mmCIF file of C-alpha atoms in Angstrom:
data_model
loop_
_atom_site.group_PDB
_atom_site.id
_atom_site.type_symbol
_atom_site.label_atom_id
_atom_site.label_comp_id
_atom_site.label_asym_id
_atom_site.label_seq_id
_atom_site.Cartn_x
_atom_site.Cartn_y
_atom_site.Cartn_z
ATOM 1 C CA MET A 27 22.452 -5.500 1.617
ATOM 2 C CA ASP A 28 26.210 -5.993 1.490
ATOM 3 C CA GLU A 29 27.050 -6.990 -2.095
ATOM 4 C CA ASN A 30 30.404 -8.519 -1.130
ATOM 5 C CA VAL A 31 29.558 -12.161 -1.531
ATOM 6 C CA ALA A 32 31.803 -14.799 -0.044
ATOM 7 C CA PRO A 33 32.790 -17.797 -2.197
ATOM 8 C CA SER A 34 30.414 -19.972 -0.180
ATOM 9 C CA GLU A 35 27.480 -17.588 -0.758
ATOM 10 C CA MET A 36 25.271 -16.514 -3.624
ATOM 11 C CA ILE A 37 22.678 -13.868 -4.406
ATOM 12 C CA VAL A 38 19.190 -15.032 -5.410
ATOM 13 C CA HIS A 39 16.496 -12.642 -6.602
ATOM 14 C CA LEU A 40 13.004 -13.771 -5.629
ATOM 15 C CA GLY A 41 10.436 -11.898 -7.720
ATOM 16 C CA PRO A 42 9.085 -9.479 -8.781
ATOM 17 C CA GLN A 43 6.999 -12.188 -10.476
ATOM 18 C CA HIS A 44 7.001 -15.474 -8.607
ATOM 19 C CA PRO A 45 4.205 -18.009 -8.041
ATOM 20 C CA MET A 46 4.987 -18.298 -4.320
ATOM 21 C CA GLN A 47 5.144 -14.604 -3.609
ATOM 22 C CA PRO A 48 2.291 -12.345 -2.379
ATOM 23 C CA GLY A 49 2.523 -9.569 -4.966
ATOM 24 C CA PRO A 50 4.971 -8.041 -7.433
ATOM 25 C CA PHE A 51 7.981 -7.052 -5.306
ATOM 26 C CA ARG A 52 11.497 -8.363 -5.270
ATOM 27 C CA LEU A 53 13.409 -9.958 -2.428
ATOM 28 C CA ASN A 54 17.173 -10.044 -2.866
ATOM 29 C CA LEU A 55 18.480 -12.909 -0.789
ATOM 30 C CA ARG A 56 22.097 -13.621 0.127
ATOM 31 C CA LEU A 57 22.311 -17.339 0.768
ATOM 32 C CA ARG A 58 24.801 -19.634 2.360
ATOM 33 C CA GLY A 59 23.520 -22.974 1.271
ATOM 34 C CA GLU A 60 19.784 -22.894 2.107
ATOM 35 C CA THR A 61 20.143 -20.300 4.880
ATOM 36 C CA VAL A 62 19.281 -16.620 4.309
ATOM 37 C CA VAL A 63 22.178 -14.589 5.742
ATOM 38 C CA ASP A 64 20.999 -11.195 4.485
ATOM 39 C CA ALA A 65 18.021 -9.781 2.583
ATOM 40 C CA GLU A 66 16.598 -6.612 1.143
ATOM 41 C CA ILE A 67 13.243 -5.738 -0.420
ATOM 42 C CA GLU A 68 12.557 -3.714 -3.554
ATOM 43 C CA LEU A 69 9.133 -2.137 -4.161
ATOM 44 C CA GLY A 70 7.740 0.119 -6.888
ATOM 45 C CA PHE A 71 7.027 -2.290 -9.705
ATOM 46 C CA ILE A 72 3.342 -1.287 -10.016
ATOM 47 C CA HIS A 73 3.348 2.345 -8.951
ATOM 48 C CA LYS A 74 -0.018 3.921 -9.861
ATOM 49 C CA GLY A 75 0.412 7.557 -8.776
ATOM 50 C CA ILE A 76 -2.831 7.538 -6.776
ATOM 51 C CA GLU A 77 -1.913 10.607 -4.682
ATOM 52 C CA LYS A 78 -1.258 12.802 -7.715
ATOM 53 C CA ILE A 79 -4.390 11.466 -9.417
ATOM 54 C CA LEU A 80 -6.443 12.522 -6.368
ATOM 55 C CA GLU A 81 -4.958 16.029 -6.582
ATOM 56 C CA SER A 82 -6.208 16.306 -10.175
ATOM 57 C CA LYS A 83 -9.763 15.106 -9.393
ATOM 58 C CA THR A 84 -12.612 16.769 -7.547
ATOM 59 C CA TYR A 85 -13.386 15.524 -4.076
ATOM 60 C CA LEU A 86 -16.362 13.588 -5.445
ATOM 61 C CA GLN A 87 -14.328 12.052 -8.264
ATOM 62 C CA GLY A 88 -11.713 10.924 -5.755
ATOM 63 C CA ILE A 89 -13.932 8.391 -3.994
ATOM 64 C CA PRO A 90 -13.821 5.711 -6.753
ATOM 65 C CA ILE A 91 -10.058 6.339 -7.101
ATOM 66 C CA VAL A 92 -9.276 5.390 -3.458
ATOM 67 C CA ASP A 93 -11.141 2.096 -3.968
ATOM 68 C CA ARG A 94 -8.324 1.116 -6.307
ATOM 69 C CA ILE A 95 -5.480 1.624 -3.807
ATOM 70 C CA CYS A 96 -6.100 -1.964 -2.677
ATOM 71 C CA TYR A 97 -9.296 -3.633 -3.822
ATOM 72 C CA LEU A 98 -9.348 -5.820 -0.707
ATOM 73 C CA THR A 99 -9.725 -2.731 1.484
ATOM 74 C CA ALA A 100 -11.915 -0.515 -0.696
ATOM 75 C CA MET A 101 -14.377 0.327 2.098
ATOM 76 C CA THR A 102 -11.766 1.357 4.662
ATOM 77 C CA ASN A 103 -9.880 3.333 1.989
ATOM 78 C CA GLU A 104 -13.106 5.245 1.358
ATOM 79 C CA GLU A 105 -13.616 5.788 5.097
ATOM 80 C CA ALA A 106 -10.104 7.210 5.519
ATOM 81 C CA TYR A 107 -10.433 9.608 2.565
ATOM 82 C CA VAL A 108 -14.066 10.599 3.066
ATOM 83 C CA GLY A 109 -13.515 10.904 6.829
ATOM 84 C CA ALA A 110 -10.576 13.251 6.280
ATOM 85 C CA VAL A 111 -12.607 15.516 3.981
ATOM 86 C CA GLU A 112 -15.550 15.440 6.436
ATOM 87 C CA LYS A 113 -13.185 16.707 9.139
ATOM 88 C CA LEU A 114 -11.960 19.507 6.847
ATOM 89 C CA ALA A 115 -15.480 20.569 5.892
ATOM 90 C CA ASP A 116 -16.998 19.996 9.362
ATOM 91 C CA ILE A 117 -19.552 17.577 7.936
ATOM 92 C CA GLU A 118 -21.653 15.549 10.385
ATOM 93 C CA VAL A 119 -22.754 12.028 9.508
ATOM 94 C CA PRO A 120 -26.141 10.758 10.808
ATOM 95 C CA GLU A 121 -25.933 7.896 13.250
ATOM 96 C CA ARG A 122 -27.698 5.443 10.917
ATOM 97 C CA SER A 123 -25.174 6.094 8.164
ATOM 98 C CA GLN A 124 -22.331 5.594 10.654
ATOM 99 C CA TYR A 125 -23.682 2.177 11.584
ATOM 100 C CA ILE A 126 -24.031 1.201 7.924
ATOM 101 C CA ARG A 127 -20.448 2.266 7.301
ATOM 102 C CA VAL A 128 -19.221 0.080 10.198
ATOM 103 C CA ILE A 129 -21.196 -2.891 8.875
ATOM 104 C CA LEU A 130 -19.696 -2.576 5.395
ATOM 105 C CA GLU A 131 -16.171 -1.979 6.696
ATOM 106 C CA GLU A 132 -16.294 -5.029 8.947
ATOM 107 C CA LEU A 133 -17.622 -7.117 6.045
ATOM 108 C CA SER A 134 -14.624 -5.827 4.127
ATOM 109 C CA ARG A 135 -12.354 -6.979 6.948
ATOM 110 C CA LEU A 136 -13.906 -10.445 6.760
ATOM 111 C CA GLN A 137 -13.454 -10.901 3.006
ATOM 112 C CA SER A 138 -9.881 -9.525 3.141
ATOM 113 C CA HIS A 139 -8.823 -11.935 5.891
ATOM 114 C CA LEU A 140 -10.484 -14.860 4.120
ATOM 115 C CA LEU A 141 -8.587 -14.220 0.898
ATOM 116 C CA GLY A 142 -5.348 -13.640 2.783
ATOM 117 C CA MET A 143 -5.777 -16.928 4.679
ATOM 118 C CA GLY A 144 -6.402 -18.832 1.477
ATOM 119 C CA GLU A 145 -3.376 -17.368 -0.271
ATOM 120 C CA PHE A 146 -1.220 -18.117 2.813
ATOM 121 C CA GLY A 147 -2.395 -21.739 2.694
ATOM 122 C CA GLU A 148 -1.149 -21.990 -0.896
ATOM 123 C CA PHE A 149 2.247 -20.606 0.050
ATOM 124 C CA ILE A 150 2.836 -23.440 2.538
ATOM 125 C CA GLY A 151 1.537 -26.103 0.157
ATOM 126 C CA PHE A 152 -2.020 -26.265 1.614
ATOM 127 C CA VAL A 153 -3.643 -25.596 -1.771
ATOM 128 C CA SER A 154 -7.109 -26.775 -0.787
ATOM 129 C CA MET A 155 -7.309 -24.060 1.904
ATOM 130 C CA PHE A 156 -7.726 -21.434 -0.818
ATOM 131 C CA MET A 157 -10.748 -23.329 -2.160
ATOM 132 C CA TYR A 158 -12.321 -23.365 1.328
ATOM 133 C CA THR A 159 -11.814 -19.680 2.098
ATOM 134 C CA ILE A 160 -12.740 -18.381 -1.349
ATOM 135 C CA LYS A 161 -16.172 -20.033 -1.047
ATOM 136 C CA GLU A 162 -16.870 -18.298 2.261
ATOM 137 C CA ARG A 163 -15.533 -15.040 0.857
ATOM 138 C CA GLU A 164 -18.043 -15.195 -1.970
ATOM 139 C CA ASP A 165 -20.860 -15.286 0.585
ATOM 140 C CA ILE A 166 -19.457 -12.178 2.282
ATOM 141 C CA LEU A 167 -19.095 -10.418 -1.074
ATOM 142 C CA SER A 168 -22.732 -11.250 -1.863
ATOM 143 C CA LEU A 169 -23.799 -9.508 1.351
ATOM 144 C CA MET A 170 -21.821 -6.425 0.312
ATOM 145 C CA ASP A 171 -23.209 -6.650 -3.217
ATOM 146 C CA ILE A 172 -26.845 -6.407 -2.145
ATOM 147 C CA VAL A 173 -26.024 -3.191 -0.249
ATOM 148 C CA THR A 174 -23.587 -1.411 -2.533
ATOM 149 C CA GLY A 175 -24.317 -2.983 -5.931
ATOM 150 C CA ALA A 176 -20.682 -4.082 -6.313
ATOM 151 C CA ARG A 177 -18.521 -6.918 -5.050
ATOM 152 C CA VAL A 178 -15.046 -5.349 -4.951
ATOM 153 C CA THR A 179 -14.880 -1.589 -5.650
ATOM 154 C CA HIS A 180 -17.966 0.031 -4.168
ATOM 155 C CA THR A 181 -17.889 3.883 -4.262
ATOM 156 C CA PHE A 182 -20.526 3.634 -1.552
ATOM 157 C CA LEU A 183 -19.563 6.320 0.927
ATOM 158 C CA LYS A 184 -20.636 9.918 0.329
ATOM 159 C CA TYR A 185 -19.650 13.023 2.239
ATOM 160 C CA GLY A 186 -22.084 13.210 5.095
ATOM 161 C CA GLY A 187 -23.598 9.757 4.649
ATOM 162 C CA VAL A 188 -23.827 6.694 2.436
ATOM 163 C CA ARG A 189 -25.280 6.083 -1.014
ATOM 164 C CA GLY A 190 -28.102 3.833 0.135
ATOM 165 C CA ASP A 191 -29.776 2.020 3.033
ATOM 166 C CA LEU A 192 -29.586 -1.638 3.952
ATOM 167 C CA PRO A 193 -32.039 -3.713 1.924
ATOM 168 C CA GLU A 194 -34.938 -5.546 3.509
ATOM 169 C CA GLY A 195 -33.925 -8.917 4.870
ATOM 170 C CA PHE A 196 -30.235 -8.054 5.202
ATOM 171 C CA LYS A 197 -30.106 -8.992 8.899
ATOM 172 C CA GLU A 198 -31.607 -12.430 8.243
ATOM 173 C CA LYS A 199 -29.290 -13.130 5.302
ATOM 174 C CA SER A 200 -26.227 -12.114 7.263
ATOM 175 C CA ALA A 201 -27.268 -14.387 10.144
ATOM 176 C CA VAL A 202 -27.262 -17.399 7.819
ATOM 177 C CA VAL A 203 -23.863 -16.494 6.335
ATOM 178 C CA PHE A 204 -22.306 -15.857 9.774
ATOM 179 C CA ALA A 205 -23.539 -19.135 11.206
ATOM 180 C CA GLY A 206 -21.801 -20.998 8.422
ATOM 181 C CA LEU A 207 -18.645 -18.914 8.624
ATOM 182 C CA ARG A 208 -18.292 -19.481 12.373
ATOM 183 C CA GLU A 209 -18.316 -23.232 11.758
ATOM 184 C CA GLN A 210 -15.759 -22.870 9.003
ATOM 185 C CA ILE A 211 -13.420 -20.761 11.143
ATOM 186 C CA ALA A 212 -13.443 -23.493 13.790
ATOM 187 C CA ASP A 213 -12.592 -25.987 11.034
ATOM 188 C CA TYR A 214 -9.765 -23.775 9.692
ATOM 189 C CA ARG A 215 -8.244 -23.552 13.146
ATOM 190 C CA LYS A 216 -8.429 -27.311 13.568
ATOM 191 C CA LEU A 217 -7.045 -27.980 10.110
ATOM 192 C CA PHE A 218 -4.060 -25.732 10.809
ATOM 193 C CA ASN A 219 -3.311 -26.650 14.393
ATOM 194 C CA ASP A 220 -3.710 -30.424 13.976
ATOM 195 C CA ASP A 221 -1.423 -30.580 10.963
ATOM 196 C CA GLU A 222 2.177 -31.584 11.753
ATOM 197 C CA ILE A 223 3.583 -29.856 8.669
ATOM 198 C CA TYR A 224 1.852 -26.622 9.667
ATOM 199 C CA LYS A 225 3.252 -26.897 13.156
ATOM 200 C CA GLN A 226 6.797 -27.400 11.925
ATOM 201 C CA ARG A 227 6.594 -24.598 9.346
ATOM 202 C CA CYS A 228 4.716 -21.996 11.362
ATOM 203 C CA PHE A 229 5.322 -22.369 15.107
ATOM 204 C CA GLY A 230 8.448 -20.519 16.195
ATOM 205 C CA VAL A 231 9.227 -19.419 12.653
ATOM 206 C CA GLY A 232 9.353 -15.801 11.420
ATOM 207 C CA ILE A 233 9.206 -14.259 14.903
ATOM 208 C CA LEU A 234 8.606 -10.516 14.896
ATOM 209 C CA GLU A 235 9.597 -8.801 18.144
ATOM 210 C CA ALA A 236 7.291 -6.085 19.533
ATOM 211 C CA LYS A 237 10.077 -3.501 19.619
ATOM 212 C CA THR A 238 11.088 -4.200 16.024
ATOM 213 C CA ALA A 239 7.463 -3.922 14.933
ATOM 214 C CA ARG A 240 6.997 -0.577 16.687
ATOM 215 C CA ASP A 241 10.307 0.824 15.405
ATOM 216 C CA LEU A 242 9.339 -0.020 11.804
ATOM 217 C CA GLY A 243 5.796 1.327 12.153
ATOM 218 C CA VAL A 244 4.115 -2.066 11.690
ATOM 219 C CA SER A 245 0.436 -2.061 12.609
ATOM 220 C CA GLY A 246 -2.603 -4.287 12.326
ATOM 221 C CA PRO A 247 -2.605 -8.062 12.912
ATOM 222 C CA ALA A 248 1.183 -8.308 12.416
ATOM 223 C CA LEU A 249 1.712 -5.891 15.320
ATOM 224 C CA ARG A 250 -1.010 -7.319 17.526
ATOM 225 C CA ALA A 251 0.496 -10.819 17.109
ATOM 226 C CA THR A 252 3.520 -9.521 19.045
ATOM 227 C CA GLY A 253 1.329 -8.659 22.067
ATOM 228 C CA VAL A 254 0.839 -4.955 21.320
ATOM 229 C CA ALA A 255 -2.897 -4.261 21.694
ATOM 230 C CA PHE A 256 -3.066 -1.269 19.380
ATOM 231 C CA ASP A 257 -6.249 -0.875 17.317
ATOM 232 C CA ILE A 258 -7.411 2.517 16.054
ATOM 233 C CA ARG A 259 -11.051 1.456 16.482
ATOM 234 C CA LYS A 260 -10.326 1.336 20.247
ATOM 235 C CA ASP A 261 -7.520 3.850 20.717
ATOM 236 C CA GLU A 262 -8.924 6.580 18.486
ATOM 237 C CA PRO A 263 -12.583 5.574 17.934
ATOM 238 C CA TYR A 264 -14.294 6.858 14.817
ATOM 239 C CA LEU A 265 -17.876 6.378 13.553
ATOM 240 C CA VAL A 266 -19.793 4.479 16.298
ATOM 241 C CA TYR A 267 -17.031 2.116 17.394
ATOM 242 C CA LYS A 268 -17.030 3.740 20.856
ATOM 243 C CA ASP A 269 -20.583 2.450 21.337
ATOM 244 C CA LEU A 270 -19.710 -1.135 20.386
ATOM 245 C CA ASP A 271 -18.443 -3.935 22.593
ATOM 246 C CA PHE A 272 -15.496 -5.789 21.048
ATOM 247 C CA LYS A 273 -12.020 -6.909 22.041
ATOM 248 C CA VAL A 274 -8.685 -6.215 20.468
ATOM 249 C CA CYS A 275 -7.360 -9.606 19.310
ATOM 250 C CA THR A 276 -3.735 -10.232 20.266
ATOM 251 C CA ALA A 277 -1.178 -13.022 20.570
ATOM 252 C CA THR A 278 2.245 -13.045 22.185
ATOM 253 C CA ASP A 279 4.526 -15.349 20.180
ATOM 254 C CA GLY A 280 4.929 -13.056 17.165
ATOM 255 C CA ASP A 281 5.473 -16.005 14.787
ATOM 256 C CA ILE A 282 3.619 -17.125 11.675
ATOM 257 C CA ALA A 283 1.052 -19.111 13.666
ATOM 258 C CA ALA A 284 0.349 -16.123 15.939
ATOM 259 C CA ARG A 285 -0.439 -13.900 12.977
ATOM 260 C CA ILE A 286 -2.838 -16.490 11.594
ATOM 261 C CA ASP A 287 -4.561 -16.889 14.986
ATOM 262 C CA VAL A 288 -5.041 -13.135 15.299
ATOM 263 C CA ARG A 289 -6.774 -12.961 11.918
ATOM 264 C CA LEU A 290 -9.034 -15.922 12.762
ATOM 265 C CA ASP A 291 -10.011 -14.198 16.035
ATOM 266 C CA GLU A 292 -10.584 -10.889 14.239
ATOM 267 C CA MET A 293 -13.033 -12.522 11.862
ATOM 268 C CA LEU A 294 -15.110 -13.702 14.821
ATOM 269 C CA GLU A 295 -14.998 -10.218 16.348
ATOM 270 C CA ALA A 296 -15.995 -8.617 13.041
ATOM 271 C CA MET A 297 -19.148 -10.717 12.874
ATOM 272 C CA TYR A 298 -19.930 -9.833 16.512
ATOM 273 C CA ILE A 299 -19.532 -6.123 15.691
ATOM 274 C CA ILE A 300 -21.864 -6.383 12.687
ATOM 275 C CA GLU A 301 -24.488 -8.213 14.741
ATOM 276 C CA GLN A 302 -24.379 -5.460 17.373
ATOM 277 C CA CYS A 303 -24.801 -2.806 14.691
ATOM 278 C CA LEU A 304 -27.794 -4.578 13.202
ATOM 279 C CA ASP A 305 -29.409 -4.893 16.676
ATOM 280 C CA GLN A 306 -28.887 -1.325 17.884
ATOM 281 C CA MET A 307 -28.867 0.708 14.670
ATOM 282 C CA PRO A 308 -31.472 3.499 14.944
ATOM 283 C CA SER A 309 -33.877 4.619 12.280
ATOM 284 C CA GLY A 310 -33.328 8.009 10.708
ATOM 285 C CA PRO A 311 -31.963 9.779 7.641
ATOM 286 C CA LEU A 312 -28.820 8.816 5.745
ATOM 287 C CA PHE A 313 -27.978 12.555 5.309
ATOM 288 C CA TYR A 314 -28.949 15.522 7.435
ATOM 289 C CA GLU A 315 -31.500 17.635 5.607
ATOM 290 C CA ASP A 316 -29.617 20.887 6.040
ATOM 291 C CA SER A 317 -26.297 19.399 4.859
ATOM 292 C CA PRO A 318 -24.843 21.224 1.819
ATOM 293 C CA TYR A 319 -23.269 17.936 0.745
ATOM 294 C CA GLY A 320 -25.102 14.887 -0.432
ATOM 295 C CA VAL A 321 -25.583 12.294 -3.143
ATOM 296 C CA ARG A 322 -26.535 14.864 -5.788
ATOM 297 C CA THR A 323 -24.006 17.573 -4.903
ATOM 298 C CA PRO A 324 -22.607 18.694 -8.297
ATOM 299 C CA VAL A 325 -19.699 20.809 -6.976
ATOM 300 C CA MET A 326 -18.132 20.547 -3.524
ATOM 301 C CA ARG A 327 -15.716 23.160 -2.284
ATOM 302 C CA VAL A 328 -13.872 22.447 0.948
ATOM 303 C CA PRO A 329 -12.626 25.231 3.281
ATOM 304 C CA GLU A 330 -8.884 25.869 3.405
ATOM 305 C CA GLY A 331 -6.971 23.791 5.909
ATOM 306 C CA ASP A 332 -5.253 20.481 6.427
ATOM 307 C CA VAL A 333 -6.120 17.322 8.352
ATOM 308 C CA PHE A 334 -4.875 13.792 9.011
ATOM 309 C CA HIS A 335 -7.449 11.070 9.521
ATOM 310 C CA ARG A 336 -6.722 7.369 10.107
ATOM 311 C CA VAL A 337 -8.785 4.223 10.382
ATOM 312 C CA GLU A 338 -8.162 0.549 11.160
ATOM 313 C CA ASP A 339 -7.650 -1.178 7.823
ATOM 314 C CA PRO A 340 -7.678 -5.022 7.697
ATOM 315 C CA ARG A 341 -3.856 -4.708 7.520
ATOM 316 C CA GLY A 342 -3.393 -1.883 10.027
ATOM 317 C CA GLU A 343 -3.270 1.895 10.037
ATOM 318 C CA MET A 344 -4.606 3.587 6.898
ATOM 319 C CA GLY A 345 -4.342 7.366 7.074
ATOM 320 C CA PHE A 346 -4.916 10.287 4.701
ATOM 321 C CA TYR A 347 -3.291 13.698 5.049
ATOM 322 C CA VAL A 348 -5.335 16.150 2.949
ATOM 323 C CA VAL A 349 -4.590 19.800 2.309
ATOM 324 C CA SER A 350 -7.365 22.023 0.954
ATOM 325 C CA ASP A 351 -6.849 25.401 -0.766
ATOM 326 C CA GLY A 352 -10.575 26.150 -0.793
ATOM 327 C CA SER A 353 -11.233 24.781 -4.298
ATOM 328 C CA ASP A 354 -13.180 21.702 -5.410
ATOM 329 C CA LYS A 355 -9.972 19.620 -5.591
ATOM 330 C CA PRO A 356 -7.496 18.737 -2.831
ATOM 331 C CA HIS A 357 -4.269 20.714 -3.034
ATOM 332 C CA ARG A 358 -2.185 17.885 -1.589
ATOM 333 C CA VAL A 359 -2.893 14.272 -0.621
ATOM 334 C CA LYS A 360 -0.483 11.970 1.249
ATOM 335 C CA ILE A 361 -1.460 8.418 2.070
ATOM 336 C CA ARG A 362 0.037 6.558 5.014
ATOM 337 C CA GLY A 363 -0.852 2.916 4.389
ATOM 338 C CA PRO A 364 -0.114 -0.099 6.591
ATOM 339 C CA VAL A 365 1.664 -2.275 4.020
ATOM 340 C CA TYR A 366 4.897 -0.375 3.358
ATOM 341 C CA PRO A 367 6.045 -0.589 7.008
ATOM 342 C CA THR A 368 4.936 -4.226 7.143
ATOM 343 C CA MET A 369 7.011 -5.017 4.065
ATOM 344 C CA GLN A 370 10.034 -3.391 5.691
ATOM 345 C CA ALA A 371 9.799 -6.027 8.420
ATOM 346 C CA LEU A 372 10.389 -8.828 5.932
ATOM 347 C CA PRO A 373 14.229 -8.611 5.657
ATOM 348 C CA PRO A 374 14.861 -8.920 9.432
ATOM 349 C CA LEU A 375 12.199 -11.640 9.682
ATOM 350 C CA ILE A 376 13.622 -13.878 6.975
ATOM 351 C CA THR A 377 17.304 -13.367 7.824
ATOM 352 C CA GLY A 378 18.517 -16.500 9.551
ATOM 353 C CA THR A 379 15.698 -18.673 8.171
ATOM 354 C CA THR A 380 15.782 -21.005 5.167
ATOM 355 C CA VAL A 381 14.651 -20.374 1.612
ATOM 356 C CA ALA A 382 11.656 -22.632 2.186
ATOM 357 C CA ASP A 383 10.513 -20.363 5.025
ATOM 358 C CA VAL A 384 10.536 -17.159 2.971
ATOM 359 C CA ALA A 385 7.193 -17.706 1.220
ATOM 360 C CA ALA A 386 5.475 -18.778 4.455
ATOM 361 C CA ILE A 387 6.743 -15.732 6.367
ATOM 362 C CA ALA A 388 5.891 -13.290 3.569
ATOM 363 C CA GLY A 389 2.413 -14.809 3.205
ATOM 364 C CA SER A 390 1.736 -14.583 6.930
ATOM 365 C CA MET A 391 2.377 -10.809 6.848
ATOM 366 C CA ASP A 392 -0.614 -10.435 4.436
ATOM 367 C CA GLY A 393 0.883 -7.581 2.448
ATOM 368 C CA CYS A 394 -0.831 -5.889 -0.512
ATOM 369 C CA THR A 395 1.873 -4.635 -2.868
ATOM 370 C CA SER A 396 -0.687 -2.641 -4.773
ATOM 371 C CA GLU A 397 -1.290 -0.504 -1.668
ATOM 372 C CA ALA A 398 2.419 -0.117 -0.902
ATOM 373 C CA ASP A 399 3.102 1.050 -4.464
ATOM 374 C CA ARG A 400 -0.178 2.924 -4.936
#
């Protein structure tokens, strides 16, 4: 950002700690009155050194570490890391375990979108929305809890399978939860779209162009809201996604409202995916009997090589590049998360808007600063 400030302008630092900001990062705004004429973003306030920590831990010890990259996406973080190592070691996962993974990862998508929607509501002054979505999120977390034994960080995936099977009655319990959530999503959509303040603050505001999104590497709902139908579950299917019928949710306006609509649609699709899994999941083992890797594997050495594996995180493309030197620890780990590119889209999005629009635009991008800083 140009630091030469005209007499009619001023620099305002928003963050890194601010009640109307989704995470500890800083936005430096150059203002002319209430209008943002230039902006830049600063990250790195909560750097955790996850990649170097993974290089100092065994492959088995790394699974609970990746949960902490972003607690809202613990299951997809596990899938990206475990899937990368499975590629390196040529480990096959039984079909039943693949279905269980998809179920848990789509539940993770649901609870992440619910929390993001609630926080976004707070940013535009719709404080009661958080109370609505957090209640439904608790029901989703309870479904995950009865499978994994945890509500947030699960350490549920294992190389070649999963730690446990679905409990008896899971299908029936999920049916009750999903019936209620579908009604609530319809209510959320009505609450938003019938509200005049929401219309004025979100329609035609914070428009992200498809070319800008692609150039910056934006993925996930923020990209799909620009009309780009890119979803790794469809374009590079992993697990059993190729056997499932679901649509890639898109919008064309690229504004705040479009990003919200895409996430609402994705929640409906996630429930549809889970219901398909529960209907067509075969019986069978969670691990192949002749697999050298399993729940009780004390030491796991991975053949030399390198691999990149990516999955569709609730916020977009989550990828792991892992290099093995043949030992029981990865030689190098590089994480390509979806949030850093998304955050880079904020300055061009908020330039030309007003200060009041900044929180709404930032909230609609659904960033997780913890993942960007990792």
